[in-house]
XYZ file of C-alpha atoms in Angstrom:
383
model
C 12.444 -4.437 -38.609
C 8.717 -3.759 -38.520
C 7.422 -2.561 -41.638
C 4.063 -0.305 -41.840
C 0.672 -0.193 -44.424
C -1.752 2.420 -45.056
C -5.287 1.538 -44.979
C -8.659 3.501 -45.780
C -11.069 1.689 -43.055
C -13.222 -0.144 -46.206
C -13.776 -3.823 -46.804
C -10.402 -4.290 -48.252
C -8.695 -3.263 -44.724
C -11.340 -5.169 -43.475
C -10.145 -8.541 -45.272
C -6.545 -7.714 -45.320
C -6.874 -7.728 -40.749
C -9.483 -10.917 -40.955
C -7.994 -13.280 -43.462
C -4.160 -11.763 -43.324
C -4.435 -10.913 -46.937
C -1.966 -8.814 -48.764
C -2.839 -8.119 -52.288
C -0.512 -7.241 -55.246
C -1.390 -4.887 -57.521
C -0.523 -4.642 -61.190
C 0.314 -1.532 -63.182
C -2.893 -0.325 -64.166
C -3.720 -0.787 -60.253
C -1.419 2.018 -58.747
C -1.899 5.538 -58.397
C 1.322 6.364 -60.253
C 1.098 5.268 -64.102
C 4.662 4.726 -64.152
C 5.107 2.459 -61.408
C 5.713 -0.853 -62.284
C 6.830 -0.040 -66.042
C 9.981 0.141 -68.081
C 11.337 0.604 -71.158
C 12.977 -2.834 -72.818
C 16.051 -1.962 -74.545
C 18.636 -3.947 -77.093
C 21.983 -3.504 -75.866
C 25.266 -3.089 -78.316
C 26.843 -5.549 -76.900
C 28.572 -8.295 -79.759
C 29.437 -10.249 -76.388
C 26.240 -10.849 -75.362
C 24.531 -11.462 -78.589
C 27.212 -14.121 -79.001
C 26.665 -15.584 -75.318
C 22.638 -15.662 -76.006
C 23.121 -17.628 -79.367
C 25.131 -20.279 -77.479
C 22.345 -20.659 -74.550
C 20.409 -24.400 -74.970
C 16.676 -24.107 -76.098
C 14.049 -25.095 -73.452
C 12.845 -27.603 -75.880
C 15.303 -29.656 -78.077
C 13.214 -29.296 -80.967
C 13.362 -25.843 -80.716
C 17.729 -26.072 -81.296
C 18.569 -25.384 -84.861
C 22.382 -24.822 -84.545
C 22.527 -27.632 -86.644
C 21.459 -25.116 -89.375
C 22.991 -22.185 -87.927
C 26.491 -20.932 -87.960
C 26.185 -19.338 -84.227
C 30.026 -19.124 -83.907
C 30.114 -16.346 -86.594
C 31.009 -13.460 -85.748
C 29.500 -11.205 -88.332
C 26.571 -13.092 -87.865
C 26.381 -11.588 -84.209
C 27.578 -8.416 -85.805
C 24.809 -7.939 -87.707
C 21.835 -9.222 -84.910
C 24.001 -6.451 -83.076
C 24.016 -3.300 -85.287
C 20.110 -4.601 -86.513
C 18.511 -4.484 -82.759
C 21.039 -2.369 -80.924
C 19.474 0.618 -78.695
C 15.839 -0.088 -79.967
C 13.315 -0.139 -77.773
C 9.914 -0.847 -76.407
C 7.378 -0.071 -73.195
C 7.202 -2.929 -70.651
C 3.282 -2.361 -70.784
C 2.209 -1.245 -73.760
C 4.962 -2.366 -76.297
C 5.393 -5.825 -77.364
C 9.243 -7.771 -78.148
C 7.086 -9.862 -80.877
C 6.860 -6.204 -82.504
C 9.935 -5.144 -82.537
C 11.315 -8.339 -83.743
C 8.664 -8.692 -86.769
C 9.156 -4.841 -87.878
C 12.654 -6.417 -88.771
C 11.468 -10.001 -89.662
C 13.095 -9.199 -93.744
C 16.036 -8.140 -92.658
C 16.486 -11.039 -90.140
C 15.446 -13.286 -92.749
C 18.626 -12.029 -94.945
C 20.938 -12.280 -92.100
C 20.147 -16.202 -91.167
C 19.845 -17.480 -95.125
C 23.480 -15.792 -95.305
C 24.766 -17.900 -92.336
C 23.344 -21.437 -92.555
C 25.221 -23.994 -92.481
C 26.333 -25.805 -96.132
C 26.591 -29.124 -93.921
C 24.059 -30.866 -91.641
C 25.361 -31.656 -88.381
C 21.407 -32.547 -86.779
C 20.556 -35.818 -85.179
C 19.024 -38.327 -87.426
C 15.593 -37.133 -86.266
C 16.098 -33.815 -87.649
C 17.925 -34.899 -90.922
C 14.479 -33.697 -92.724
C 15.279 -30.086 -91.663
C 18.461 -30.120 -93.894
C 16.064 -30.400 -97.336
C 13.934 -27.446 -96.401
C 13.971 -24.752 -98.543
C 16.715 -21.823 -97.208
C 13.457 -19.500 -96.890
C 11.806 -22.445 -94.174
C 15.120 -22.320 -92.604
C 15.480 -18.854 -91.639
C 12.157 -18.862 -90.871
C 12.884 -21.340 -88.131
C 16.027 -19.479 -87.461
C 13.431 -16.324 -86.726
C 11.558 -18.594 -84.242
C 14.264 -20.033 -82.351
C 16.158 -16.440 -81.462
C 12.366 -15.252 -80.469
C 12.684 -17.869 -78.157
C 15.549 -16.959 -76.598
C 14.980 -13.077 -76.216
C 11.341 -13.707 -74.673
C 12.829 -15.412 -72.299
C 13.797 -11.557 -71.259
C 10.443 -10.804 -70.589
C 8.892 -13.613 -69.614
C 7.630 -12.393 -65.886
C 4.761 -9.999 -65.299
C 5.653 -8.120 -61.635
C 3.188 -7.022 -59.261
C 3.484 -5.447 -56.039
C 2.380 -4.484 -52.231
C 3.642 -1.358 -50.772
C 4.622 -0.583 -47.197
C 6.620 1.738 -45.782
C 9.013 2.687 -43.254
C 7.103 5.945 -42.035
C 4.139 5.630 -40.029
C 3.228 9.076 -39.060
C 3.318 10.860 -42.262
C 0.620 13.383 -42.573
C 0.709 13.395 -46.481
C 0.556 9.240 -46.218
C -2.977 10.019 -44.096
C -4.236 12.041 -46.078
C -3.934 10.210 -49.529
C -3.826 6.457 -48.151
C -5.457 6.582 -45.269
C -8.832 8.276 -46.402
C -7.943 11.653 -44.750
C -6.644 10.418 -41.127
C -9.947 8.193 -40.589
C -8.008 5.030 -41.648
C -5.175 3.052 -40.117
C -1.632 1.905 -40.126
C -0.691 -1.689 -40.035
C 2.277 -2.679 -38.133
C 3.470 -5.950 -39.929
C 6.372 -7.587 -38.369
C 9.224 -9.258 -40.337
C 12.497 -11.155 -40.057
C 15.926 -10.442 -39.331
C 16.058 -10.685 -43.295
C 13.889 -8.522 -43.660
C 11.200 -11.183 -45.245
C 8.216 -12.457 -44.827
C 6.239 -15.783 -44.977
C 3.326 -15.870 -47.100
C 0.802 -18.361 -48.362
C -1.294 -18.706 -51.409
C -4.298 -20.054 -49.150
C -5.302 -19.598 -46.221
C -4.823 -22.679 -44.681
C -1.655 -23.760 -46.304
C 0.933 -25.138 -43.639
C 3.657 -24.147 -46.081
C 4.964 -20.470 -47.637
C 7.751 -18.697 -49.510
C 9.817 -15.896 -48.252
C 8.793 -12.720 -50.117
C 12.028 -9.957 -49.060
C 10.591 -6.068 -48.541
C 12.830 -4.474 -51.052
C 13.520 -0.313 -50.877
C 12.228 1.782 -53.296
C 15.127 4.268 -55.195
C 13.556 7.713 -56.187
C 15.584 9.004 -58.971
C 14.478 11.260 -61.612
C 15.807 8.895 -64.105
C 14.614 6.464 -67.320
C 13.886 2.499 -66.243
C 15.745 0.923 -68.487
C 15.846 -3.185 -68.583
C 18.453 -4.473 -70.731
C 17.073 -7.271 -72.990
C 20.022 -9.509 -73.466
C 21.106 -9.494 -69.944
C 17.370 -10.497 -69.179
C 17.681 -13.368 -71.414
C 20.832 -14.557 -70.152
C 20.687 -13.777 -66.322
C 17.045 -13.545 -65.508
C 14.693 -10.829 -64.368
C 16.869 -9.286 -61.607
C 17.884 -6.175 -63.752
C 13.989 -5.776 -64.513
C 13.136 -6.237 -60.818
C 15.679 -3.628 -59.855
C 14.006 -1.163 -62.220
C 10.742 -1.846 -60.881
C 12.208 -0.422 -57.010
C 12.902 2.912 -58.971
C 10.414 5.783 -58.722
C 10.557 9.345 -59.485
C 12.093 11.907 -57.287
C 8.982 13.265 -55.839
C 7.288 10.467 -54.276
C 10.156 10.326 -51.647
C 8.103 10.710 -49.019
C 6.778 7.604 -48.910
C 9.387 6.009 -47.936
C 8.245 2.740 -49.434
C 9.789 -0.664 -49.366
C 7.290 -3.473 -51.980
C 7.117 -7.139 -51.795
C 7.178 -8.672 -55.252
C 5.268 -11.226 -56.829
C 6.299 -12.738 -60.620
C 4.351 -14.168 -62.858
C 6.425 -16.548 -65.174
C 5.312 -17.769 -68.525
C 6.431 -20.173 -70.731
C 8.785 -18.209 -73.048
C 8.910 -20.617 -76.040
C 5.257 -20.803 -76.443
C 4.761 -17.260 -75.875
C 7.093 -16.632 -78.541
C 5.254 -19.010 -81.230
C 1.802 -17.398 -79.723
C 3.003 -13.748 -79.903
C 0.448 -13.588 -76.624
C 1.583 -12.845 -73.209
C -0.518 -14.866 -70.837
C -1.783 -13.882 -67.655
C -2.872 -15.837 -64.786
C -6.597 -15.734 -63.790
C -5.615 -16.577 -60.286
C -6.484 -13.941 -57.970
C -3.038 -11.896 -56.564
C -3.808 -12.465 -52.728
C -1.380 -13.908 -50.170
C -1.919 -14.396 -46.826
C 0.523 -13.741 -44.151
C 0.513 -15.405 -40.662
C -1.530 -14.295 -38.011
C 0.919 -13.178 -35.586
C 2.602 -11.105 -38.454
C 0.469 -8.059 -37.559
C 2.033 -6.497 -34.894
C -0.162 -3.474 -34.128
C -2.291 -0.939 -35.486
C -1.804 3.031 -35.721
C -5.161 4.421 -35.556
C -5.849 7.981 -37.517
C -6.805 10.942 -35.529
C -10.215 10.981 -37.302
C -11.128 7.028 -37.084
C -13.989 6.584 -34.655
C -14.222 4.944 -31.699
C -17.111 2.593 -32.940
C -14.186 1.510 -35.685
C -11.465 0.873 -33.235
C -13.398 -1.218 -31.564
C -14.180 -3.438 -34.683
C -10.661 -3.593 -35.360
C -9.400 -4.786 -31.895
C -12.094 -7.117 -31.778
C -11.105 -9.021 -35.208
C -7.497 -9.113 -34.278
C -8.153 -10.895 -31.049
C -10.752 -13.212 -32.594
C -7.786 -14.044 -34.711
C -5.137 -14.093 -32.135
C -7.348 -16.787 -30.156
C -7.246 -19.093 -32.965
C -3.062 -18.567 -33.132
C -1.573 -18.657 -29.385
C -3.249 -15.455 -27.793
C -0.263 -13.386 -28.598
C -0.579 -9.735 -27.404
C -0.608 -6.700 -29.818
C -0.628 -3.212 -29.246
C -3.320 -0.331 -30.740
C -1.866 3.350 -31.015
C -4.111 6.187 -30.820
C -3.105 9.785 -32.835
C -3.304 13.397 -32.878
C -2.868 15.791 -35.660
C -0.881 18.575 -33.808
C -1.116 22.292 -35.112
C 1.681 21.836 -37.099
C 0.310 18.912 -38.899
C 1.966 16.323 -37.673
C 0.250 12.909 -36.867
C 1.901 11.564 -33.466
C 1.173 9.402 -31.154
C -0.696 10.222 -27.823
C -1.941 7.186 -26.098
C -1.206 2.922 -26.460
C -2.537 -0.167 -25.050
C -1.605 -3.338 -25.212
C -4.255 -6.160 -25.910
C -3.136 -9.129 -23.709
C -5.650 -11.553 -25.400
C -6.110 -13.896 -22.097
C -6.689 -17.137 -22.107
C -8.174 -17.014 -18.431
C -11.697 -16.983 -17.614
C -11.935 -13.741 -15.311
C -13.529 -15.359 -12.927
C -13.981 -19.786 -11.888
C -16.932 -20.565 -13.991
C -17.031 -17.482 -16.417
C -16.135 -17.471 -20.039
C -13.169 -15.669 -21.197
C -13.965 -11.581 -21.277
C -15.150 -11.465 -24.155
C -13.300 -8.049 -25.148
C -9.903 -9.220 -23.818
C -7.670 -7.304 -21.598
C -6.164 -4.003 -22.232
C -3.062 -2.172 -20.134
C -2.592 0.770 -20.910
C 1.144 2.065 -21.779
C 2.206 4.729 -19.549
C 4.802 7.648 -21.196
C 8.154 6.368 -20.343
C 7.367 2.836 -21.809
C 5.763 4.287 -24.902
C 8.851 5.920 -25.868
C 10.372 2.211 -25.418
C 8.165 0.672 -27.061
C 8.420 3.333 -30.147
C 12.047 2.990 -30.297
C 11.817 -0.599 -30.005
C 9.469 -0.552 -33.618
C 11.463 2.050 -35.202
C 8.404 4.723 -35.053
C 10.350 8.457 -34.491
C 8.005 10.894 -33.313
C 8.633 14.914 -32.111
C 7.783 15.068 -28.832
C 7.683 19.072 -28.466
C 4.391 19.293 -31.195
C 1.321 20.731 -29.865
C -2.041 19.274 -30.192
């Protein structure tokens, strides 16, 4: 299933068609303020508590079990009725807060349940003579630990969508109808390959995942986070509100993963300083839809990179849509070519045409070839 992007015709759309780049975005990136955030929430869950206690420490010196009664139930009772249904914003919040605005009362809670005997390894005999206060201050450290690892990835984001002729797309993301749509093909999995560098033989499969729109809170549930990973706080990052429906969006992700245990002794979240761009392969780009207002002078630029490209990556064809805006307002398709990118000089002893080689799709295969990329058009508009 082909999947479309909306570009303004700038130097970013100019990059993205040159050097296949696709660039994720981060939070304070996107045009909706809530996209990409959530609210981090304690569930009252005993059961889950209890399974989180029981989960092994990335580092073994980080395990204090040997001081800790973990088995107890009203110790998990009382992490339970402490933490349950509080709170905190994925971007502005902090879990390092919210777990020192109850550091006392955690403090209480593990010098109540620590263990009269030692049970450590020899190495860790010289835990057992700390004072109780050092101990449930350790105690503190080692459950921070284990709930960062809840929010341990940072997601960012690139946004396509499943609608290519969306007047309202145009006009906001496509620099009122002078820009262009990208037709980027994927896999039967609905994936694609992509490559932190450009010349990188190898990739990883990012999948295009649908965007919900429901007028609902995000809500990412802590513990399961901690236990099960970030899929509950990827699947409320593919929730929007109601009323940006229309575009009909599908997002690749990207996660950032740090290292929870340090994190939690830093109190820090760290963020990469590598830049967000992946690059795609060349024959990835299908097409391009171009806006009813983009100028010829543009087009031209645009077919011309693509080919340059295509040369360097078996002269596969691609096709370049021209639009109308009807009196309705509706963007459709009017005319198509195909760019056959020979290989052929066009005559013994001449270069290669320099422009390639366009044919021209007539009406009936248009509608084909429209079907054939899932692009829906109404045929009975009127320019």
């Amino acid at each position: 299933m082909p999947f479309f992007k909306y570009y303004r015709p700038n130097v970013y759309f100019e990059k993205a068609i040159r050097y296949n780049e696709l660039y994720f975005s981060a939070n304070h990136e996107l045009n909706d303020p809530h996209d990409l955030k959530a609210s981090f929430y304690f569930e009252d869950s005993e059961e889950l508590w209890a399974t989180l206690l029981l989960l092994a420490p990335e580092y073994p010196t980080l395990d204090i079990k040997f001081l800790l009664d973990v088995d107890n139930r009203e110790l998990v009772s009382k992490l339970n009725q402490l933490f349950k249904n509080s709170d905190f914003d994925s971007v502005t919040g902090s879990l390092y807060r919210e777990i020192d605005n109850q550091g006392q009362s955690l403090l209480e809670i593990f010098s109540d349940h620590l263990k009269s005997d030692f049970t450590g390894a020899e190495n860790q005999k010289f835990m057992s003579a700390m004072p109780t206060a050092k101990k449930a201050e350790a105690c503190k450290g080692w459950l921070t630990a284990l709930l960062a690892r809840a929010v341990d990835h940072v997601f960012y984001s690139v946004s396509f969508s499943d609608s290519p002729l969306n007047p309202m797309m145009w006009a906001h993301y496509a620099d009122g109808f002078k820009g262009c749509v990208v037709i980027y093909n994927s896999s039967q999995s609905d994936s694609i390959l992509l490559r932190h560098n450009l010349l990188d033989r190898d990739g990883m499969n990012f999948n295009f995942l649908k965007v919900n729109y429901i007028d609902d809170a995000k809500r990412v549930p802590i513990l399961q986070c901690a236990i099960q990973g970030k899929a509950k706080a990827q699947e409320a990052f593919l929730q929007k509100n109601a009323f940006w429906n229309y575009e009909s969006e599908h997002r690749l992700f990207s996660a950032e993963r740090s290292n929870a245990a340090v994190e939690s002794l830093a109190k820090v979240k760290k963020t990469s300083r590598r830049d967000r761009i992946l690059h795609h392969h060349t024959n990835d780009i299908i097409g391009v839809i171009f806006g009813p207002r983009c100028n010829e002078h543009y087009k031209k630029k645009v077919d011309l990179t693509l080919l340059d490209n295509r040369r360097r990556s078996g002269n596969k064809p691609f096709y370049l849509f021209d639009t109308q805006l009807t009196r309705e307002g509706r963007v459709v398709i009017d005319t198509a070519k195909k760019q056959c990118c020979p290989t052929f000089p066009s005559l013994p002893g001449l270069p290669v045409p320099g422009e390639g080689m366009h044919q021209i799709i007539d009406a009936k295969n248009l509608r084909i070839l429209l079907a054939e990329l899932g692009i829906a058009q109404d045929h009975d508009s009127h320019l």
